[in-house]
Coordinates of C-alpha atoms and ligand atoms in Angstrom, one line a residue:
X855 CA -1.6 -12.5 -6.6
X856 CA -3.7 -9.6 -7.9
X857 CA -3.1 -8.2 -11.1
X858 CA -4.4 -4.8 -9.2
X859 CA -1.3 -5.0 -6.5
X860 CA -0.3 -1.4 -5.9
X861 CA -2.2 0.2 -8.8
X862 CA -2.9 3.7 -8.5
X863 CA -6.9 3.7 -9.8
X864 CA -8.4 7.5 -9.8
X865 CA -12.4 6.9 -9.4
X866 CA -13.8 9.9 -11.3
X867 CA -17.4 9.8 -10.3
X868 CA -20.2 11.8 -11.5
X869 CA -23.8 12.5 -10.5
X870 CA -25.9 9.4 -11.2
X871 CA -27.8 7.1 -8.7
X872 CA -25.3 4.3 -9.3
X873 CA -22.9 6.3 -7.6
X874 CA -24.1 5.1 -4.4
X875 CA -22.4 1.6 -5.7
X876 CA -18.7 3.1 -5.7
X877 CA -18.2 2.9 -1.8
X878 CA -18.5 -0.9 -2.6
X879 CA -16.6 -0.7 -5.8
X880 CA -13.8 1.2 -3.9
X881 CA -13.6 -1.5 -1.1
X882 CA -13.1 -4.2 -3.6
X883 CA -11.0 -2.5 -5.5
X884 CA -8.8 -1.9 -2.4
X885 CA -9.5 -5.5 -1.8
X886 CA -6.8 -6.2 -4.6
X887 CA -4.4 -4.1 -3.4
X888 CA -5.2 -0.8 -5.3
X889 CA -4.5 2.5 -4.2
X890 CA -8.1 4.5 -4.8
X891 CA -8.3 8.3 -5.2
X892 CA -11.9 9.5 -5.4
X893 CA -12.4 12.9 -7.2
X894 CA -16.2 13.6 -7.4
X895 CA -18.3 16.4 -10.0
X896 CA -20.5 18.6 -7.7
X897 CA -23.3 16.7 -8.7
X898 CA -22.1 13.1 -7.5
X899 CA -22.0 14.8 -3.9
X900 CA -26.1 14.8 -4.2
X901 CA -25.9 11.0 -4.5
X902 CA -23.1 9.4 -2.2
X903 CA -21.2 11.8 0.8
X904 CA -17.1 12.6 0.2
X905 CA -16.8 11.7 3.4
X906 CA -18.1 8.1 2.6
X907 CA -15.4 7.9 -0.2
X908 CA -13.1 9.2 1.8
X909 CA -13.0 7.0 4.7
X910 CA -13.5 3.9 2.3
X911 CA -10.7 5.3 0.1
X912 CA -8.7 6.4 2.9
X913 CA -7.6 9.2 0.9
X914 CA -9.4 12.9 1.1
X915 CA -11.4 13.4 -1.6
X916 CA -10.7 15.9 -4.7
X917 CA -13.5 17.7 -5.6
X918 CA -12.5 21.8 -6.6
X919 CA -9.6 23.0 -9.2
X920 CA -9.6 25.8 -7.0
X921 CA -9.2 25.4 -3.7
X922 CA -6.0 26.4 -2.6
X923 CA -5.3 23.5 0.4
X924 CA -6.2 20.9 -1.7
X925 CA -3.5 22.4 -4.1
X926 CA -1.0 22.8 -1.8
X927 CA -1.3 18.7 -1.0
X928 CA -1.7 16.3 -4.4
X929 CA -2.2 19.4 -7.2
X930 CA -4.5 18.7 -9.9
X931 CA -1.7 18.3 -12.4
X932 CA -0.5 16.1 -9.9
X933 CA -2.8 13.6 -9.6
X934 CA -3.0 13.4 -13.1
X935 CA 0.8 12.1 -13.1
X936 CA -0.4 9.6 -10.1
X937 CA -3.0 7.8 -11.8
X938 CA -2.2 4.4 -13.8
X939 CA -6.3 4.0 -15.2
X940 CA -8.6 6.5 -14.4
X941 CA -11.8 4.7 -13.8
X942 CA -15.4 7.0 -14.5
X943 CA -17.8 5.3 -12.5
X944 CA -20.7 5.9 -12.7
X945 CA -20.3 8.2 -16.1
X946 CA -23.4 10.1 -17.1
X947 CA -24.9 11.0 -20.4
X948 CA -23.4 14.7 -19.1
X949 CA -20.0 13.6 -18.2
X950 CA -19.6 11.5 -21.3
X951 CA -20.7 14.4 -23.5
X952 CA -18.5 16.8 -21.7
X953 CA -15.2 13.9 -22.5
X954 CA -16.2 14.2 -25.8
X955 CA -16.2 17.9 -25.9
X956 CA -12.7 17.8 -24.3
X957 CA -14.2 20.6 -21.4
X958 CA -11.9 20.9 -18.5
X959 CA -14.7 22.5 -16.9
X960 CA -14.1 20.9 -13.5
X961 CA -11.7 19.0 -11.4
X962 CA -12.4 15.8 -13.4
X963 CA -12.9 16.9 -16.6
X964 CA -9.4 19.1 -16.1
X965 CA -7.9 15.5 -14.9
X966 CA -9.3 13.5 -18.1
X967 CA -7.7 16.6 -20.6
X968 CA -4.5 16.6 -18.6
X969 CA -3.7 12.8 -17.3
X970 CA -1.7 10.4 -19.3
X971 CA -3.4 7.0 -17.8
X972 CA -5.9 5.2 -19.6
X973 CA -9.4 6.0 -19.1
X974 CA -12.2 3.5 -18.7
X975 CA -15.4 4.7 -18.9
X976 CA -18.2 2.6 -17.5
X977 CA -22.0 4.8 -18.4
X978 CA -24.6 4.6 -16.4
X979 CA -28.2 6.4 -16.9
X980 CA -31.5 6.2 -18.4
X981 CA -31.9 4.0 -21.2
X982 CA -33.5 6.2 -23.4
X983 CA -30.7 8.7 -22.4
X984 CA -28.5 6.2 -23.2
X985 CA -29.8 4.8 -26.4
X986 CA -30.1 8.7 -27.5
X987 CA -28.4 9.5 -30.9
X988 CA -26.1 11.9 -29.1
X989 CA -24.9 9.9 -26.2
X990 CA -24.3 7.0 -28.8
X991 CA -22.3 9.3 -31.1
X992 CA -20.2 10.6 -27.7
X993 CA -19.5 6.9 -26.9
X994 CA -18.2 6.4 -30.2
X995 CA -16.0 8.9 -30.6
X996 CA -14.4 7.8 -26.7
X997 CA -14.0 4.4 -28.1
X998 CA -12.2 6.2 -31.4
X999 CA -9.9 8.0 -29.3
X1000 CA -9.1 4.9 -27.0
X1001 CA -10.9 5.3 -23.9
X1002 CA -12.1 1.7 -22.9
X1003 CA -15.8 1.6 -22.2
X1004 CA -17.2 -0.7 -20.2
X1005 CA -20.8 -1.4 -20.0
X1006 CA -23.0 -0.5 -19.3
X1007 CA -25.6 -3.8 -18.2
X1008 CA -28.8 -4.3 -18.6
X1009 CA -31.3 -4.6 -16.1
X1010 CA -34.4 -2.8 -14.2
X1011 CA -33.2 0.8 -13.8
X1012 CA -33.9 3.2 -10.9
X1013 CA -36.4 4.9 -13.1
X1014 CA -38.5 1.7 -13.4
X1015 CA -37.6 1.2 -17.1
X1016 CA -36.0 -2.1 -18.3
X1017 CA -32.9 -2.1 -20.6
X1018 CA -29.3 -0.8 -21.3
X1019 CA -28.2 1.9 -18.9
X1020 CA -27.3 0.1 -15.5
X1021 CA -23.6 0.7 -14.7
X1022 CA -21.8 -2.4 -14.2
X1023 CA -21.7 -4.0 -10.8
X1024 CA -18.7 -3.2 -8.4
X1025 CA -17.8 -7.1 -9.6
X1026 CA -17.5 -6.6 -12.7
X1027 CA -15.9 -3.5 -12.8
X1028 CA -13.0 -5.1 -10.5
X1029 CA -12.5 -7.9 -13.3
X1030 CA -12.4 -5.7 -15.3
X1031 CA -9.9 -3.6 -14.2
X1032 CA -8.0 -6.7 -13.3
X1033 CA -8.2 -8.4 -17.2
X1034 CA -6.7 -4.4 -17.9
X1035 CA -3.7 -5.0 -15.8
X1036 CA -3.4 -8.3 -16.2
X1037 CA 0.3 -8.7 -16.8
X1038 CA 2.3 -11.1 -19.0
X1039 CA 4.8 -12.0 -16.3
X1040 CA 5.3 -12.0 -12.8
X1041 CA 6.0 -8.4 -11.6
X1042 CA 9.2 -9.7 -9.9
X1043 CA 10.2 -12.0 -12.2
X1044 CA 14.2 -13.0 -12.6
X1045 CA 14.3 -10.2 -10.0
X1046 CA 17.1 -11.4 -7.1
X1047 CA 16.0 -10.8 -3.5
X1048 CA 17.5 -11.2 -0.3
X1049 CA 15.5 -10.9 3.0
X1050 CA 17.0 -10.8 6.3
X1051 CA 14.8 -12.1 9.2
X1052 CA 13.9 -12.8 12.7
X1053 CA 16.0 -12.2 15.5
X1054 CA 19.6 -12.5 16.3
X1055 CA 21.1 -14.6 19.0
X1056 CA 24.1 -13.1 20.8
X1057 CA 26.1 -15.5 22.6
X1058 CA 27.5 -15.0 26.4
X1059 CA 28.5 -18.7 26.7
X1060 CA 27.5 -21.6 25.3
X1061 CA 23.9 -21.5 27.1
X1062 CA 23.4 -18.0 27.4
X1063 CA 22.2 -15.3 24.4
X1064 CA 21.0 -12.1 24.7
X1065 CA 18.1 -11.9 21.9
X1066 CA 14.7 -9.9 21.1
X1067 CA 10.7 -10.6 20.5
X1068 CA 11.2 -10.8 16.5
X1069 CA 9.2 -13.8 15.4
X1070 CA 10.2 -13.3 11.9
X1071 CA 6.4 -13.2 10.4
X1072 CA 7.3 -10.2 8.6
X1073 CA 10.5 -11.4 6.7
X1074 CA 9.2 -15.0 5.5
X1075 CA 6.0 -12.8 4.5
X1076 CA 7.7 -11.2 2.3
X1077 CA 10.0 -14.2 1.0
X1078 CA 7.0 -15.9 0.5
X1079 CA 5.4 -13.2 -1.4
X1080 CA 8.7 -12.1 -3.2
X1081 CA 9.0 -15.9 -4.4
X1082 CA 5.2 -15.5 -5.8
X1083 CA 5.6 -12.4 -7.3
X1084 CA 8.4 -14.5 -9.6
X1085 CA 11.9 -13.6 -7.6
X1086 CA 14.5 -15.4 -6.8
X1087 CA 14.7 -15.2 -3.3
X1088 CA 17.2 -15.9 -0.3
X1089 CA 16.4 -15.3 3.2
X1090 CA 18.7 -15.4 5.9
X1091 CA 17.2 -15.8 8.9
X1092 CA 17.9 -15.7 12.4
X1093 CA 16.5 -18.5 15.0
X1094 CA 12.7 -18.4 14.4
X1095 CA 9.9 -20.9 14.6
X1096 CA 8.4 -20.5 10.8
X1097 CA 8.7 -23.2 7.9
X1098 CA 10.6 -22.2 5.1
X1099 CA 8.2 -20.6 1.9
X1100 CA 8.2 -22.6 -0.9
X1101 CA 10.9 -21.7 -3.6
X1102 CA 12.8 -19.8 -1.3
X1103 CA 16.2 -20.6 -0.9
X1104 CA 16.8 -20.0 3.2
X1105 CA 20.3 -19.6 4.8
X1106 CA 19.9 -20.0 9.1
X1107 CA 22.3 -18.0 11.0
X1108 CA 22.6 -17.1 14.8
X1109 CA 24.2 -13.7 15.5
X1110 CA 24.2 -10.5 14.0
X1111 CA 28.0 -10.9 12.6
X1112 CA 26.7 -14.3 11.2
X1113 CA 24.0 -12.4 9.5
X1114 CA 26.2 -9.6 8.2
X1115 CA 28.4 -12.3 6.4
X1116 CA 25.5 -14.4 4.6
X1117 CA 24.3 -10.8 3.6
X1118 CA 27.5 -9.4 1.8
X1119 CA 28.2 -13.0 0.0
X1120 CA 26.7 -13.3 -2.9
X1121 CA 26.2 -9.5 -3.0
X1122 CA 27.0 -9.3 -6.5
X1123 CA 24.4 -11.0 -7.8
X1124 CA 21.8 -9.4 -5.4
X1125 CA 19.0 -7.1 -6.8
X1126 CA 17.4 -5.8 -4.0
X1127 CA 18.2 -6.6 -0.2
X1128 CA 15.2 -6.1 2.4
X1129 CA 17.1 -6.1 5.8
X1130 CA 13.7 -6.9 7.9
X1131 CA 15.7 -8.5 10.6
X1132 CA 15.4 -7.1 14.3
X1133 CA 19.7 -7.0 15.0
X1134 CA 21.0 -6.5 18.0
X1135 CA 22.8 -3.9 18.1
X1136 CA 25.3 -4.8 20.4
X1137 CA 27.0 -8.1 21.7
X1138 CA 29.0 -9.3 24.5
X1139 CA 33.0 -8.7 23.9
X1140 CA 34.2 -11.8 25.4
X1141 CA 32.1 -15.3 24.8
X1142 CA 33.0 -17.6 27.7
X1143 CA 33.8 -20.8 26.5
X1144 CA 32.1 -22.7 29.3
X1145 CA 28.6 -21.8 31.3
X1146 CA 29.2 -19.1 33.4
X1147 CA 28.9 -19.8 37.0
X1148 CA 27.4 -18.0 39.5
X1149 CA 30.0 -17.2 42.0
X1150 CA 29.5 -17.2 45.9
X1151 CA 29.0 -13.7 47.6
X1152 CA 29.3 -11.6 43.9
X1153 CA 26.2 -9.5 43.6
X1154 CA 26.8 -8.0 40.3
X1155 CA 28.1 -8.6 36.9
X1156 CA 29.0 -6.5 34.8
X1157 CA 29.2 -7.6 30.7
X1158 CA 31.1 -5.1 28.3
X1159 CA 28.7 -5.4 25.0
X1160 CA 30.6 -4.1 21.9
X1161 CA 28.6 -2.6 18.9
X1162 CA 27.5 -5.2 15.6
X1163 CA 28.0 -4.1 12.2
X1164 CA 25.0 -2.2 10.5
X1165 CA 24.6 -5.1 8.0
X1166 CA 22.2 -3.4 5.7
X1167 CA 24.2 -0.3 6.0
X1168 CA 27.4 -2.5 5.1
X1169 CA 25.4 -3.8 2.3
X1170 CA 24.4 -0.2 0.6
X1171 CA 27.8 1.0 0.9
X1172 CA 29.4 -2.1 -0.4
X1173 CA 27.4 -2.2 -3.8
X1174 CA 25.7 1.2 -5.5
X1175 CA 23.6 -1.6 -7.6
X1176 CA 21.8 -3.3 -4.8
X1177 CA 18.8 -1.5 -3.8
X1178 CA 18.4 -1.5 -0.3
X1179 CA 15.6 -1.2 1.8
X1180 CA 14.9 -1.0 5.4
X1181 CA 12.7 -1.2 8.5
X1182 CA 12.7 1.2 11.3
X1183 CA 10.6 0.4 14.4
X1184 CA 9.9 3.3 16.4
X1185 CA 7.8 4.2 19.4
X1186 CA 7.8 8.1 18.4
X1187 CA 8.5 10.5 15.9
X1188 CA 8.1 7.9 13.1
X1189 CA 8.5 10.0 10.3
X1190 CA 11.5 12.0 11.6
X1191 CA 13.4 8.7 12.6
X1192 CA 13.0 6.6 9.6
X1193 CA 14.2 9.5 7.1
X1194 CA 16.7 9.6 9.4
X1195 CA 18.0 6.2 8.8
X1196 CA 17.1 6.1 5.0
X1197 CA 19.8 8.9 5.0
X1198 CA 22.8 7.6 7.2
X1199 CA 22.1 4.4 5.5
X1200 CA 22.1 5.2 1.8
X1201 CA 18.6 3.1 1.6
X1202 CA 16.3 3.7 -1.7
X1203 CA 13.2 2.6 0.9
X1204 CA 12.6 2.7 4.3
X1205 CA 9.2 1.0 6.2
X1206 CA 8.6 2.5 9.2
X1207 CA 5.9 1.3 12.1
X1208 CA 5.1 2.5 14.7
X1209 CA 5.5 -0.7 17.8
X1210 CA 4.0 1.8 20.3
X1211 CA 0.7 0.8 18.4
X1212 CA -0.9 -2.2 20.0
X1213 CA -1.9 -4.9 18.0
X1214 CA 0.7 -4.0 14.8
X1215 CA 4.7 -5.1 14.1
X1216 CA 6.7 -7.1 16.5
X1217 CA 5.2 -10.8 17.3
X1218 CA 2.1 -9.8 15.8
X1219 CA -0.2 -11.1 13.1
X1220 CA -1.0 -8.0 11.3
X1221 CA 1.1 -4.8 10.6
X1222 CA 0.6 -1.5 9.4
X1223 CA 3.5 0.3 7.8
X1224 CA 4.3 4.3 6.3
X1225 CA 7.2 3.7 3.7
X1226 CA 9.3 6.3 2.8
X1227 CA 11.3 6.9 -0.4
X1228 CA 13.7 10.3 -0.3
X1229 CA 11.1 12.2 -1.9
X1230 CA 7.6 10.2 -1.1
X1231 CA 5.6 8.4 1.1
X1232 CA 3.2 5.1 0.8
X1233 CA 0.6 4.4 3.3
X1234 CA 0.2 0.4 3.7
X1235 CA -3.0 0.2 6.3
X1236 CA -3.4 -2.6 9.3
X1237 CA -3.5 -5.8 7.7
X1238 CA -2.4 -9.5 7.9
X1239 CA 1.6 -9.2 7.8
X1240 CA 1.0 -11.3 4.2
X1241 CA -1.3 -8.7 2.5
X1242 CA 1.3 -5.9 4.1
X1243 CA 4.2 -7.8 2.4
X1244 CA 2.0 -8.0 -1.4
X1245 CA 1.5 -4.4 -0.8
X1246 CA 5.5 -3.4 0.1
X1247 CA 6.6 -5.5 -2.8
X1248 CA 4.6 -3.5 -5.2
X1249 CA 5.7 -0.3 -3.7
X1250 CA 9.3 -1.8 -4.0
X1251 CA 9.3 -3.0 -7.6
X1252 CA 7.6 0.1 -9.1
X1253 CA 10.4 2.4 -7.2
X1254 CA 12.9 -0.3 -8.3
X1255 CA 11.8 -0.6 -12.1
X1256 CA 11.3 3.3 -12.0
X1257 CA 14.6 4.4 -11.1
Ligands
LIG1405 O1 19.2 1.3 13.2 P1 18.1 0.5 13.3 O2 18.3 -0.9 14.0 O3 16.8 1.1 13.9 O4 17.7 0.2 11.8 C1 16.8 -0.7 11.4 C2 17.1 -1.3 10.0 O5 18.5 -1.6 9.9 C3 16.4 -2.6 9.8 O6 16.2 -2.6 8.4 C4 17.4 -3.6 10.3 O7 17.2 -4.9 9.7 C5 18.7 -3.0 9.8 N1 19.9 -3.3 10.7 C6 20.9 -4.0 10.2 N2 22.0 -4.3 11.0 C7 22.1 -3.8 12.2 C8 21.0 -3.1 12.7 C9 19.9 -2.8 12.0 O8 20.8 -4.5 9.0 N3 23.1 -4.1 12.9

C-alpha cells in the first residue's frame, strides 16, 4: 500500500518548459492514491493548459487571489489548511527567488507564506541560471528554513546546454514524495474494524428467501484492505461467493436479524464499524416450517413482511465510541439522500453511489463513490472496488484520527 494513500499534494507550478512534465507527474501521483490540487503562476499557463491539469487532477485549477468564484469554493487561506506537502514543480530561478523573498505576490507565493505543509521544491531551469550565485544563495537559504529541495538532475536541457538544471522526472519526484510520507507503521494499525457484507437472506420456509444482487466485492475489499492497512478486522457477511481475505477474522450469517446480532457483540471493543452490507429492509412475519405448497385453484398470496432492525443505526446509538460509517445506494438525488441518512443515523461517514450509473456499485467490478462527512465531501473516482476501498480507508482513518 502506498505511502501516498489519501495525501492531499498541492502542485504549485511555475513557468518553465518542464512544466509540460506535471500532467504526467499528476497522473502518477494520483496513481498512489493522492489527492492533486494544481495552482499555476500566470506564466506556467504559457507552457501546459489549466484545463490539462485540470482534467488530469480532476480538480479546477487555482490560478488568481482575486477572483471572487474561485473564493467562494476552496479560499486561498483554504487551500493552504488542505495541503499535507506542497510540491513546486517545476520551480524557476523566479519562483525560487520570490520563496526566498517571502512575496505573496500571487496565488502561490500567497499559499507558500500562508500554508502550514511542508514544501518541497524541485528547480528546474537553465544551468547557468541555475549555477548563478544568486539562485544558489536562494536555494540555500530554502534549505535553512526547511523546505526540502529536490533536484534538480542533470541531463541535455531544452536550451541545448548539458548539466544541472533538468527538473526531476515525474518518477522520481513520486518516490520522492513517497520516501517523505513513508510512515513508521501501518496507518490502521491496532485499529479494530468491523465490516458488514453482502446480502441478506430472508427466509419464507425452509427453501424459499427473499434476497438482493449484493455480491459482497465491496465489503471483503475493504476487509482486505483494512487488514493491510494493519487493523484488526471482522467481517460479517451475508451468503456471498468470495474467499475470506487473509488475516480477517469472518463471521457468516444469513438474515438481516442474524447480522444485527454479530454486529452489536463485541461492540465494545469495536473501533470503527463500516456497515457495507445491502439489508433487507423487510422480512416475512411468519416463516413456515415446511415448503410452502402451492394450493389448487388460489391465485394469489399474499406475505405480510415486517420491518428489520437498522443494524448500523442500532450500532451508532448503542456505543458514542464506535465510529460508524455507511453506504447509501441511490438512483437520484445522491447528495440530498445520503446526508439524509448520515443524520437519522448518527454516522461520522457516509459513501454514497449513485447505482443508476452503469457499470459502478452493485455486482460490479469497479465503483465510484462521493463520501460525505457532516461538514465535507471526498470524491473517490471509477476504479476497481479494491483501489476504491485503499482510497475510503484513508478518508476514514484521517477523519477517525482527526476527530
Ligand atoms: O437505509 P438504507 O438501507 O439506504 O441505508 C444504507 C446503510 O445502512 C448501509 O450502510 C447499510 O449497510 C445500512 N443498513 C443497516 N441495516 C439495515 C439497513 C441498512 O445496517 N437494516
Amino acid at each position: 500500500m502506498s505511502a501516498l494513500l489519501g495525501k492531499k499534494i498541492l502542485l504549485g507550478i511555475s513557468g518553465g518548459i518542464a512544466a509540460y512534465k506535471c500532467a504526467e507527474l499528476t497522473r502518477r501521483l494520483k496513481d498512489q492514491g493522492a489527492d492533486v490540487r494544481v495552482v499555476m503562476t500566470n506564466s506556467a499557463k504559457e507552457f501546459i493548459t489549466p484545463l490539462t491539469m485540470q482534467a488530469v487532477s480532476g480538480h479546477a485549477v487555482a490560478d488568481s487571489l482575486l477572483d471572487p468564484r474561485a473564493e467562494a469554493g476552496m479560499g486561498h487561506i483554504e487551500l493552504a489548511k488542505w495541503a499535507d506537502l506542497i510540491l513546486l514543480a517545476p520551480a524557476t530561478a523566479n519562483l525560487i527567488a520570490r520563496l526566498r523573498a517571502g512575496f505573496a505576490d500571487e496565488l502561490l507565493t500567497t499559499l507558500c507564506v500562508a500554508a502550514p505543509a511542508p514544501i518541497a521544491v524541485s528547480p528546474a531551469m537553465n544551468m547557468e541560471m541555475y549555477l548563478a550565485p544568486a539562485t544558489q544563495e536562494n536555494i540555500n537559504v530554502l534549505a535553512q528554513r526547511g523546505l526540502h529541495i529536490w533536484g534538480p538532475g542533470k541531463g541535455p536541457q531544452a536550451c541545448g546546454d548539458i548539466g544541472p538544471g533538468r527538473m526531476l522526472e515525474p518518477d522520481d519526484l513520486v518516490t520522492r514524495a513517497i520516501d517523505f510520507f513513508n510512515p513508521e507503521k501501518p496507518i490502521l494499525a491496532g485499529v479494530n474494524i468491523s465490516i458488514t457484507a453482502g446480502p441478506t437472506q430472508e427466509a419464507l420456509d425452509p427453501v424459499r428467501y427473499i434476497s438482493n444482487h449484493s455480491s459482497g466485492k465491496m465489503g471483503f475489499s475493504l476487509a482486505e484492505a483494512a487488514q493491510q492497512m494493519g487493523a484488526n478486522v471482522t467481517l460479517i457477511s451475508g451468503p456471498v461467493h468470495l474467499a475470506t481475505p487473509a488475516g480477517v477474522n469472518r463471521i457468516d450469517v444469513l438474515s438481516a436479524v442474524d447480522m444485527h446480532q454479530a454486529s452489536l457483540q463485541g461492540l465494545n471493543d469495536c473501533d470503527i464499524f463500516i456497515a457495507c452490507a445491502a439489508v433487507a429492509d423487510y422480512r416475512p412475519e411468519q416463516v413456515a416450517d415446511q415448503k410452502m405448497k402451492k394450493q389448487q385453484g388460489v391465485d394469489d398470496l399474499t406475505i405480510k413482511l415486517v420491518k428489520n432492525p437498522d443494524i448500523i443505526a442500532d450500532v451508532a446509538s448503542a456505543n458514542d465510541n464506535t465510529f460508524c460509517v455507511g453506504f447509501a445506494a441511490e438512483t437520484q438525488d445522491v447528495e440530498r439522500y445520503a446526508l439524509d441518512k448520515l443524520k437519522r443515523k448518527k454516522l461520522k461517514l457516509i459513501a454514497a453511489n449513485d447505482v443508476a450509473k452503469s457499470g459502478q456499485g452493485f455486482n460490479s467490478e469497479k465503483n465510484a463513490l462521493t463520501v460525505f462527512s457532516e461538514t465535507e465531501r471526498f470524491a473517490i473516482t471509477l476504479a476497481d472496488k479494491k483501489i476504491v476501498a485503499q482510497q475510503l480507508l484513508a478518508i476514514i482513518a484521517q477523519q477517525y484520527f482527526a476527530g
